[in-house]
XYZ file of C-alpha atoms in Angstrom:
462
model
C -90.382 16.212 -38.815
C -88.403 13.359 -37.282
C -88.104 13.345 -33.537
C -84.916 12.053 -31.899
C -85.413 9.196 -29.439
C -85.228 10.166 -25.783
C -81.796 9.712 -24.161
C -81.245 6.357 -22.495
C -80.702 6.675 -18.763
C -77.371 5.270 -17.641
C -76.334 4.205 -14.160
C -73.461 6.129 -12.544
C -70.058 4.499 -12.854
C -66.761 4.644 -10.957
C -63.482 3.434 -12.464
C -65.453 1.798 -15.249
C -67.704 -0.094 -12.815
C -71.511 0.249 -12.827
C -72.456 1.320 -9.293
C -75.882 -0.328 -9.370
C -74.545 -3.657 -10.576
C -71.768 -3.466 -8.013
C -74.251 -2.917 -5.182
C -76.302 -5.925 -6.261
C -73.167 -8.074 -6.513
C -72.064 -7.113 -3.001
C -75.475 -7.888 -1.493
C -75.612 -11.276 -3.174
C -72.006 -12.249 -2.407
C -72.191 -11.285 1.257
C -75.329 -13.354 1.765
C -73.820 -16.345 -0.043
C -70.522 -16.061 1.883
C -72.397 -16.140 5.199
C -74.629 -19.051 4.164
C -71.706 -21.169 2.954
C -69.507 -20.689 6.037
C -71.508 -21.513 9.187
C -68.449 -22.811 11.064
C -66.471 -19.609 10.456
C -69.536 -17.606 11.526
C -69.826 -19.582 14.755
C -66.112 -19.235 15.546
C -66.268 -15.504 14.860
C -69.117 -15.123 17.320
C -67.385 -17.290 19.926
C -64.112 -15.376 19.569
C -65.800 -12.076 20.396
C -66.090 -13.178 24.020
C -62.362 -12.692 24.638
C -60.723 -11.195 21.539
C -61.218 -7.524 20.706
C -63.336 -7.356 17.537
C -63.229 -11.150 17.564
C -59.648 -11.519 16.289
C -56.175 -11.725 17.895
C -54.823 -9.067 15.501
C -57.051 -6.264 14.236
C -55.601 -6.556 10.713
C -57.616 -9.774 10.399
C -60.776 -7.671 10.098
C -59.386 -5.692 7.141
C -60.654 -8.112 4.505
C -64.097 -6.501 4.379
C -65.872 -9.834 4.808
C -69.127 -10.324 6.754
C -66.957 -12.158 9.315
C -63.375 -13.496 9.219
C -62.516 -16.565 7.189
C -61.142 -19.043 9.728
C -58.372 -21.266 8.363
C -58.176 -24.989 9.088
C -54.937 -25.698 7.224
C -52.711 -24.410 4.453
C -50.201 -26.232 2.268
C -48.251 -24.900 -0.677
C -50.597 -22.496 -2.486
C -53.759 -24.068 -1.075
C -55.769 -22.712 1.841
C -58.649 -24.679 3.380
C -61.150 -22.966 5.660
C -62.914 -24.549 8.629
C -66.020 -25.178 6.508
C -63.993 -27.295 4.093
C -63.764 -24.809 1.215
C -60.495 -25.020 -0.734
C -58.921 -21.827 -2.073
C -55.963 -21.048 -4.310
C -53.953 -18.616 -2.205
C -52.319 -15.628 -3.924
C -52.100 -13.656 -0.672
C -49.682 -16.069 1.008
C -49.788 -14.291 4.341
C -49.111 -10.941 2.635
C -45.593 -12.213 1.768
C -45.059 -14.085 5.069
C -45.598 -17.393 3.224
C -44.332 -16.173 -0.132
C -42.582 -19.475 -0.781
C -45.692 -21.505 -0.027
C -47.397 -22.645 3.153
C -45.518 -25.235 5.215
C -42.594 -25.875 2.804
C -41.416 -29.431 3.458
C -37.710 -28.600 4.101
C -38.675 -25.916 6.623
C -41.190 -28.175 8.364
C -38.536 -30.920 8.648
C -35.985 -28.452 10.038
C -38.480 -27.141 12.603
C -39.419 -30.647 13.716
C -35.783 -31.669 14.090
C -34.748 -28.518 15.962
C -37.793 -28.480 18.229
C -36.710 -31.822 19.678
C -33.308 -30.301 20.517
C -34.623 -27.085 22.017
C -36.151 -23.941 20.596
C -34.565 -20.999 22.405
C -31.700 -20.489 24.873
C -30.536 -16.890 24.246
C -27.273 -18.415 22.997
C -26.129 -19.021 19.403
C -26.856 -22.412 17.879
C -24.339 -24.400 15.836
C -26.028 -23.305 12.589
C -25.287 -19.602 13.133
C -21.972 -19.459 11.174
C -23.478 -21.250 8.178
C -26.567 -19.031 8.065
C -24.331 -15.953 8.226
C -22.363 -17.206 5.224
C -25.579 -17.919 3.325
C -26.934 -14.414 3.946
C -23.671 -12.723 2.950
C -23.317 -14.774 -0.230
C -26.918 -14.236 -1.326
C -27.403 -10.549 -0.555
C -23.856 -9.198 -0.833
C -23.477 -7.555 2.584
C -20.863 -9.047 4.918
C -22.427 -8.566 8.366
C -25.861 -9.512 9.714
C -28.183 -9.422 12.689
C -31.538 -11.106 13.318
C -34.772 -9.737 14.758
C -38.281 -11.131 15.161
C -39.921 -8.892 12.520
C -39.048 -6.432 9.770
C -40.446 -3.707 12.027
C -37.812 -4.623 14.623
C -35.133 -4.715 11.935
C -36.016 -1.270 10.583
C -36.177 0.115 14.106
C -32.693 -1.274 14.809
C -31.305 0.132 11.562
C -32.637 3.604 12.398
C -31.172 3.491 15.917
C -27.777 2.198 14.782
C -27.591 4.757 11.953
C -28.149 7.555 14.437
C -25.588 6.084 16.814
C -23.020 5.534 14.056
C -23.343 9.008 12.504
C -24.181 11.090 15.546
C -27.047 12.633 13.575
C -30.649 12.838 14.831
C -32.819 12.766 11.714
C -34.030 10.255 9.139
C -35.548 10.684 5.677
C -38.387 8.574 4.274
C -40.621 8.821 1.210
C -44.230 9.916 1.210
C -46.523 6.889 1.387
C -43.808 4.530 2.589
C -44.565 1.792 5.089
C -41.778 0.156 7.068
C -43.812 -1.693 9.677
C -44.771 -0.584 13.161
C -41.877 1.870 13.474
C -42.879 5.163 15.062
C -40.302 7.244 13.165
C -41.723 6.275 9.754
C -45.385 7.241 10.263
C -45.143 10.629 8.581
C -46.799 11.616 5.298
C -47.127 14.669 3.081
C -50.334 16.661 2.659
C -50.298 19.609 0.284
C -46.515 19.465 0.441
C -46.299 19.675 4.242
C -45.454 16.796 6.616
C -48.279 15.387 8.746
C -48.632 12.387 11.043
C -49.986 9.377 9.196
C -53.810 9.502 9.351
C -55.293 7.009 11.787
C -52.137 6.743 13.901
C -53.292 5.687 17.372
C -51.895 6.863 20.688
C -49.012 8.921 19.315
C -48.116 11.547 21.929
C -44.977 13.188 20.540
C -44.472 14.864 17.186
C -42.647 12.455 14.894
C -41.914 15.268 12.444
C -39.244 16.624 14.777
C -36.758 13.998 13.570
C -38.376 12.524 10.437
C -38.261 14.238 7.077
C -40.477 13.116 4.219
C -40.210 13.832 0.497
C -41.846 12.417 -2.658
C -40.432 9.218 -4.147
C -38.604 9.749 -7.457
C -37.775 13.380 -6.558
C -33.982 13.703 -6.332
C -34.108 17.482 -5.970
C -36.271 17.113 -2.859
C -33.879 14.499 -1.476
C -30.889 16.764 -2.037
C -32.596 19.669 -0.290
C -33.587 17.489 2.682
C -30.004 16.241 3.120
C -28.358 19.637 2.695
C -27.997 20.600 6.375
C -25.995 17.456 7.259
C -28.301 16.261 10.052
C -29.867 13.225 8.343
C -28.434 9.940 9.589
C -30.374 7.588 7.323
C -32.543 7.378 4.225
C -34.882 4.404 4.572
C -36.666 3.214 1.448
C -38.045 0.284 -0.467
C -36.369 0.034 -3.889
C -39.918 -0.135 -5.266
C -42.714 1.312 -3.152
C -45.221 -1.469 -2.467
C -47.370 -0.589 0.526
C -49.419 2.142 -1.119
C -49.819 0.316 -4.377
C -46.778 -0.237 -6.525
C -44.590 2.751 -7.451
C -41.595 1.932 -9.640
C -38.366 3.940 -9.382
C -37.793 6.282 -12.303
C -34.693 5.502 -14.388
C -31.636 6.664 -12.469
C -33.506 7.482 -9.272
C -31.980 4.783 -7.050
C -28.501 5.439 -8.424
C -28.999 9.155 -7.826
C -30.219 8.474 -4.308
C -27.031 6.533 -3.573
C -24.910 9.319 -4.987
C -26.657 12.001 -2.929
C -26.539 10.051 0.340
C -22.827 9.384 -0.044
C -22.141 13.035 -0.794
C -24.090 14.049 2.333
C -22.501 11.429 4.615
C -25.943 9.853 5.082
C -26.457 6.091 5.338
C -28.893 4.312 2.994
C -31.145 1.370 3.896
C -33.135 -0.793 1.482
C -36.186 -2.452 3.022
C -36.730 -5.509 0.788
C -39.440 -7.175 2.851
C -41.779 -7.069 -0.157
C -39.382 -6.542 -3.056
C -37.690 -9.868 -2.303
C -40.181 -10.954 -4.963
C -37.683 -9.531 -7.498
C -35.248 -12.439 -7.363
C -33.101 -14.606 -5.077
C -31.037 -11.592 -3.943
C -33.879 -9.115 -3.965
C -34.167 -5.977 -6.074
C -30.841 -4.729 -4.675
C -28.761 -7.645 -5.966
C -30.719 -7.902 -9.220
C -29.922 -4.298 -10.116
C -26.435 -4.078 -8.592
C -27.347 -1.463 -5.971
C -25.111 -0.659 -2.986
C -27.023 0.235 0.191
C -25.385 0.488 3.615
C -28.181 -1.581 5.181
C -30.435 -4.325 3.805
C -33.630 -5.387 5.599
C -35.637 -8.542 4.927
C -38.512 -9.769 7.070
C -41.611 -11.978 6.703
C -40.600 -14.835 4.347
C -36.947 -15.342 5.318
C -37.659 -18.255 7.704
C -40.417 -19.869 5.676
C -43.254 -18.465 7.767
C -41.729 -18.429 11.264
C -41.427 -14.967 12.856
C -37.938 -13.791 11.899
C -36.206 -10.991 10.009
C -32.628 -10.104 9.129
C -30.716 -6.921 8.494
C -27.319 -6.732 6.856
C -24.723 -3.969 6.678
C -21.350 -3.055 5.236
C -17.955 -3.371 6.884
C -17.775 0.419 7.272
C -21.091 0.441 9.115
C -19.921 -2.454 11.291
C -16.865 -0.474 12.363
C -18.958 2.597 13.145
C -21.370 0.453 15.175
C -18.480 -1.008 17.168
C -17.056 2.435 17.846
C -20.458 3.710 18.991
C -20.895 0.724 21.285
C -17.457 1.216 22.837
C -18.176 4.898 23.391
C -21.523 4.163 25.065
C -21.337 0.798 26.859
C -24.411 -0.715 28.486
C -27.918 -1.559 27.339
C -28.431 -0.598 23.684
C -32.222 -0.470 23.884
C -32.496 -2.972 21.015
C -33.219 -6.693 20.977
C -35.718 -9.155 22.440
C -35.275 -12.392 24.376
C -36.549 -14.688 21.624
C -34.566 -12.996 18.849
C -32.333 -15.347 16.806
C -33.692 -18.413 18.576
C -32.508 -21.822 17.416
C -35.848 -22.682 15.815
C -35.799 -19.612 13.573
C -32.144 -20.181 12.630
C -32.895 -23.770 11.594
C -35.917 -22.692 9.558
C -33.904 -19.904 7.922
C -31.155 -22.291 6.860
C -33.642 -24.693 5.286
C -35.468 -21.866 3.532
C -32.305 -20.299 2.122
C -30.808 -23.566 0.888
C -33.815 -25.605 -0.245
C -36.778 -23.278 -0.825
C -35.575 -19.812 -1.988
C -33.716 -21.338 -4.941
C -32.916 -19.953 -8.379
C -35.199 -22.577 -9.900
C -38.053 -21.562 -7.608
C -37.688 -17.921 -8.610
C -37.558 -18.785 -12.309
C -40.899 -20.590 -11.937
C -42.429 -17.814 -9.818
C -41.425 -14.940 -12.097
C -42.464 -16.729 -15.292
C -45.935 -17.388 -13.868
C -46.171 -13.826 -12.562
C -45.437 -12.560 -16.064
C -48.216 -14.830 -17.358
C -50.596 -13.489 -14.718
C -49.751 -9.849 -15.434
C -50.194 -10.303 -19.187
C -53.507 -12.121 -18.735
C -54.877 -9.459 -16.386
C -53.789 -6.726 -18.796
C -55.733 -8.531 -21.528
C -58.848 -8.688 -19.321
C -58.587 -4.993 -18.478
C -58.181 -4.097 -22.156
C -61.065 -6.311 -23.267
C -63.347 -4.857 -20.589
C -62.147 -1.343 -21.524
C -61.339 -0.496 -17.922
C -59.142 2.506 -17.021
C -56.859 0.275 -14.919
C -53.176 -0.651 -15.041
C -51.339 -3.807 -13.987
C -47.934 -3.555 -12.299
C -45.431 -6.167 -11.220
C -42.092 -6.670 -9.485
C -40.801 -10.186 -10.041
C -43.285 -12.597 -8.472
C -45.526 -9.788 -7.192
C -48.425 -8.513 -9.341
C -51.038 -5.831 -8.645
C -53.823 -4.078 -10.508
C -54.527 -0.429 -9.850
C -57.774 1.470 -10.499
C -56.001 4.154 -12.505
C -55.320 4.681 -16.210
C -51.674 5.599 -15.478
C -48.989 4.327 -13.137
C -48.214 6.608 -10.169
C -44.826 8.319 -9.978
C -44.829 8.740 -6.195
C -46.728 7.880 -3.041
C -48.868 11.011 -3.180
C -50.244 9.990 -6.560
C -50.657 6.368 -5.450
C -52.649 7.448 -2.390
C -55.314 8.932 -4.673
C -55.814 5.637 -6.503
C -58.245 2.961 -5.437
C -61.803 2.356 -4.393
C -62.436 0.382 -1.204
C -65.923 -0.709 -2.240
C -64.915 -1.991 -5.675
C -61.773 -3.704 -4.414
C -63.577 -5.217 -1.429
C -66.304 -6.575 -3.681
C -63.731 -8.203 -5.947
C -61.962 -9.815 -2.965
C -65.218 -11.153 -1.551
C -66.404 -12.505 -4.897
C -63.021 -14.119 -5.532
C -63.046 -15.864 -2.150
C -66.470 -17.272 -2.975
C -64.954 -18.643 -6.191
C -62.080 -20.266 -4.340
C -59.381 -17.639 -4.917
C -57.700 -15.444 -2.284
C -55.803 -12.215 -2.997
C -54.290 -9.793 -0.496
C -56.637 -7.296 1.207
C -54.131 -4.502 0.573
C -53.667 -2.917 -2.882
C -55.037 -5.868 -4.901
C -51.723 -7.662 -4.531
C -51.106 -11.212 -5.785
C -48.034 -13.353 -5.176
C -46.795 -16.384 -7.080
C -45.202 -19.123 -4.949
C -42.997 -22.006 -6.088
C -46.094 -24.181 -5.594
C -48.409 -22.046 -7.758
C -49.412 -23.680 -11.052
C -50.494 -22.400 -14.451
C -53.948 -23.797 -13.687
C -54.028 -21.678 -10.505
C -53.176 -18.545 -12.473
C -55.766 -19.316 -15.117
C -58.373 -19.897 -12.411
C -57.652 -16.469 -10.900
C -57.815 -14.700 -14.263
C -61.028 -16.455 -15.273
C -62.621 -15.562 -11.920
C -61.617 -11.892 -12.209
C -62.953 -11.770 -15.761
C -66.250 -13.373 -14.793
C -66.789 -11.018 -11.849
C -65.962 -7.966 -13.931
C -68.421 -9.185 -16.535
C -71.164 -8.679 -13.972
C -70.224 -5.154 -12.927
C -68.448 -3.353 -15.776
C -70.381 -0.288 -16.920
């Protein structure tokens, strides 16, 4: 009688990753990170005396590191920390420096303008030219400037309500449009809820915000049916909950339904500007009533723009004439001369067709290489991309909406990868495994990232 060998014990796995190996990797990498960065450790401890959690913005603790990585300088796609370690940067300020750190034309424009004054709450001589540049590039005739995309989205919501006389807005489940109160509503089991973790919210945002699944035109039609929705606010591709692509015909159907309902449509392209020089909207010939672009528009300076159609402009004028006085929108430093100068330089010399051709070609190379790594390691992961923006998702299939995307991911696995990559001189975004290609990124940079990911996975794959 032949006895079968006893079964071999196997370690538990998540998303194709061996949990035991992962735990050992994390322990080792955290200790090595701390040992290699004594200056960052000292600054982190010193900062705790006067900064809450030791940082001036709590997002800076979201990297999952033993302590924050303090930056000494950044140029192009290179980031150097205070301990002298050089990193290839694929985070790029989470899109804020999408066209590279300190682009030379923008730096020169800032230096020149700073000597002539930075803010006066009056238009500078460059304002007409920048308006023409925005209209020509993005296809909407009228524009306004704010300090951030959050401010721009907030203004668009307020003006849409004023122009239509309607109280409600519609967003998509899982959307993120910055620090705008009205947009912090999600779906849970099909019912709207306040976004989990929302601090200090004292009134019920669901009173005037409706939320439906992305890619669901029937749900959109039902939500617009009573004629009280002033605005649909959306990204053309959802990006802040992982990447969710629009289904064929969805964006065209959304435009058709909003027009039929007398509802205005806004495209927030703060992240999807990675698609091309005119964003996803211009690339695909879409026709929103509003267009929002923040973060990278002024080459890294705080600035955002929002554009709108002639019909919207007329409705805004009529609303203003009917209700004169303080609009409740705007800030003193908005549209300052420094930001206008930086925006002009960025639009004319940095955000060029040639730059985008380089960025998108390298992003395609990165996506293909990561797909090959995932396939070779037999991981149940997918790689997604929109122009110069690439992400990997811990799921065997791509999500169709924000609800599905919210179920994807593993904070421990993704945090371990980020930490191990930083130790190998590569930085990716601490949200949704996102990587950006800048005009200054090289093929060698991409290959370095792919090789590092492959090597790390080799240590932890089940």
